[in-house]
PDB file of C-alpha atoms in Angstrom:
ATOM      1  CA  UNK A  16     114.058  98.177  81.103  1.00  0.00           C
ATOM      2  CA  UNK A  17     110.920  97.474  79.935  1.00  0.00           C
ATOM      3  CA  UNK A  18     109.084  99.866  77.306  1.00  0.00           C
ATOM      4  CA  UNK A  19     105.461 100.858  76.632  1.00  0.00           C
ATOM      5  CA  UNK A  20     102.907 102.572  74.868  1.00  0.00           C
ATOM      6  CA  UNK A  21     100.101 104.827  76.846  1.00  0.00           C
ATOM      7  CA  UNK A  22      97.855 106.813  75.237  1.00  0.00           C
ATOM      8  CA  UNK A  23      96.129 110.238  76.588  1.00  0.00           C
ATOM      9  CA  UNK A  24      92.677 110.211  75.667  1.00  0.00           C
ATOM     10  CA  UNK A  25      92.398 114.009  77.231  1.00  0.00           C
ATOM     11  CA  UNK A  26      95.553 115.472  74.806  1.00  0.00           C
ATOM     12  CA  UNK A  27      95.310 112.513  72.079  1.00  0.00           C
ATOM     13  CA  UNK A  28      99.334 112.054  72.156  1.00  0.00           C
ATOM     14  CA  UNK A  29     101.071 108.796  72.617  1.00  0.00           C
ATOM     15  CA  UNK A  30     103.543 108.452  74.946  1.00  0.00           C
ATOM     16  CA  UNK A  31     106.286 106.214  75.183  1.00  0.00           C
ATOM     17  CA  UNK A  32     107.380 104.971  78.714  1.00  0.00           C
ATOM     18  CA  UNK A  33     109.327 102.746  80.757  1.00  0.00           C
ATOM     19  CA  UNK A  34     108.202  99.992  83.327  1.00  0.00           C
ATOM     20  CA  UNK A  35     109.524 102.187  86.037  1.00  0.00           C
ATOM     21  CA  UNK A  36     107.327 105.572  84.924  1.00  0.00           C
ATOM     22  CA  UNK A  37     104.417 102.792  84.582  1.00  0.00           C
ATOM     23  CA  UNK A  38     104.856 101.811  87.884  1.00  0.00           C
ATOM     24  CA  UNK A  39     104.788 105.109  89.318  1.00  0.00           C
ATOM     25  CA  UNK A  40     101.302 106.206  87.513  1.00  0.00           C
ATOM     26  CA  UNK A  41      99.841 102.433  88.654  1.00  0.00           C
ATOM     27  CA  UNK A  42     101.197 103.527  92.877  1.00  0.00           C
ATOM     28  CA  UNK A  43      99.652 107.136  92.410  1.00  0.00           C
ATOM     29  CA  UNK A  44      96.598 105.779  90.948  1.00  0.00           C
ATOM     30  CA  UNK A  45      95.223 102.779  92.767  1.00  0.00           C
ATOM     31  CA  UNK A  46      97.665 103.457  96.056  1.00  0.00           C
ATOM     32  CA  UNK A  47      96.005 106.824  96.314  1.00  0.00           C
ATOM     33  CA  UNK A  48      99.672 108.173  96.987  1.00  0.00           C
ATOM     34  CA  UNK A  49      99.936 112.329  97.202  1.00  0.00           C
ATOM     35  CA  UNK A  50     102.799 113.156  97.741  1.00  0.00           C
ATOM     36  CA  UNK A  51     106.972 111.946  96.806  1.00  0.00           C
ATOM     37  CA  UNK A  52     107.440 110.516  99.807  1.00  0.00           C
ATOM     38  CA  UNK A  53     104.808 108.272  99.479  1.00  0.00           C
ATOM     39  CA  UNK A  54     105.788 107.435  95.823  1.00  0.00           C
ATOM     40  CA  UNK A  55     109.654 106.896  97.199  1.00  0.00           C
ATOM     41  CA  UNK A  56     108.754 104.660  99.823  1.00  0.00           C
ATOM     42  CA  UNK A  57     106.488 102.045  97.770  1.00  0.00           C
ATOM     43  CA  UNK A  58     109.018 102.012  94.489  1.00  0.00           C
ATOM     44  CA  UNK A  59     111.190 100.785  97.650  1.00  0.00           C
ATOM     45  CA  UNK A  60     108.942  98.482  98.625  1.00  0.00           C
ATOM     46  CA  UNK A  61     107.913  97.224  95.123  1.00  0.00           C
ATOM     47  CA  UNK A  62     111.756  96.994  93.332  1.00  0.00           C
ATOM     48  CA  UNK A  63     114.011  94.846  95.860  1.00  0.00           C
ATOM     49  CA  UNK A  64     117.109  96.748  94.202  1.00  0.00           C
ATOM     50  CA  UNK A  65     116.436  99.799  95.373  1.00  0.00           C
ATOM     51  CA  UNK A  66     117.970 101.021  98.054  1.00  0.00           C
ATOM     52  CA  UNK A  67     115.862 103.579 100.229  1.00  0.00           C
ATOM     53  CA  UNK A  68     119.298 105.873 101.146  1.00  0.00           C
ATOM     54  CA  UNK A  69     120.191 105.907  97.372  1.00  0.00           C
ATOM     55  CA  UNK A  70     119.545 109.656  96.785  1.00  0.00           C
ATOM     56  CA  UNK A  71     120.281 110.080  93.144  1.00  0.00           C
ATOM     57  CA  UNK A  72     117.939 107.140  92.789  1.00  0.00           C
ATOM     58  CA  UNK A  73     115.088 109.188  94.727  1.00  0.00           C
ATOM     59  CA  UNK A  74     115.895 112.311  92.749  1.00  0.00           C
ATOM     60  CA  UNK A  75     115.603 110.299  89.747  1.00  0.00           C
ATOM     61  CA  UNK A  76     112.345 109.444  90.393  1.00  0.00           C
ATOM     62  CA  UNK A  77     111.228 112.972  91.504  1.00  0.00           C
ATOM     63  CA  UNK A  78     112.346 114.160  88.401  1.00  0.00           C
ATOM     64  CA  UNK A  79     110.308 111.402  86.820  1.00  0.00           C
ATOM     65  CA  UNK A  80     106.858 112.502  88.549  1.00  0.00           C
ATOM     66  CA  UNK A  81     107.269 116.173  87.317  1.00  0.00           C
ATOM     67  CA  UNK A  82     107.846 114.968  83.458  1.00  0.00           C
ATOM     68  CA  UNK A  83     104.921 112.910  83.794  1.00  0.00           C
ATOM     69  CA  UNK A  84     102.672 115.512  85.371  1.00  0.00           C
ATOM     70  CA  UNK A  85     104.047 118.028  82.506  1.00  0.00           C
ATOM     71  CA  UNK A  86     103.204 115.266  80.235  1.00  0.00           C
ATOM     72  CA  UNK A  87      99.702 115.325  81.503  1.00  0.00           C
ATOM     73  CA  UNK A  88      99.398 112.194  82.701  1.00  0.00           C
ATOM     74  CA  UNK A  89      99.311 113.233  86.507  1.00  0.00           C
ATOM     75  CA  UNK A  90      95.694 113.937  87.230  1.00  0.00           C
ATOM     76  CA  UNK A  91      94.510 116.485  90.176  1.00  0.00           C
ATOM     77  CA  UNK A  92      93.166 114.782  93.033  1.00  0.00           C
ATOM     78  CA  UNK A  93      89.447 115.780  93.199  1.00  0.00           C
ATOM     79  CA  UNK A  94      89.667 115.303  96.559  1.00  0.00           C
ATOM     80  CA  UNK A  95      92.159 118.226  97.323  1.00  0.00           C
TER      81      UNK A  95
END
């Protein structure tokens, strides 16, 4: 899987992260997803491999959303 580099303005760190965890903050941000379900059901939609009754896979990625927002990079919707 593909690798890359995002940097936090707001804590200054660099983070390293794959094309999956990239994909997830580019859904939340300009899909204006809020909540996992959302998230689950357009990483379906987007990766053709995924299969939408694979559990560990959706756990995976729930477990993926809660590093990133510890990471910081998981803004507060201002509209919430």
């Amino acid at each position: 899987m593909d690798r890359q580099f995002i940097f936090n303005q707001l804590s200054g760190q660099t983070h390293v992260l794959s094309r999956l965890a990239l994909d997830i903050l580019e859904l939340i941000k300009h899909e204006k997803i809020v909540d996992d379900d959302g998230v689950w059901s357009q990483l379906v939609d987007l990766y053709e491999n995924f299969d939408p009754s694979d559990e560990d896979m959706r756990q995976h990625v729930l477990g993926m959303l809660v590093s990133l927002d510890e990471l910081g990079l998981i803004e507060p919707s201002r509209s919430l």
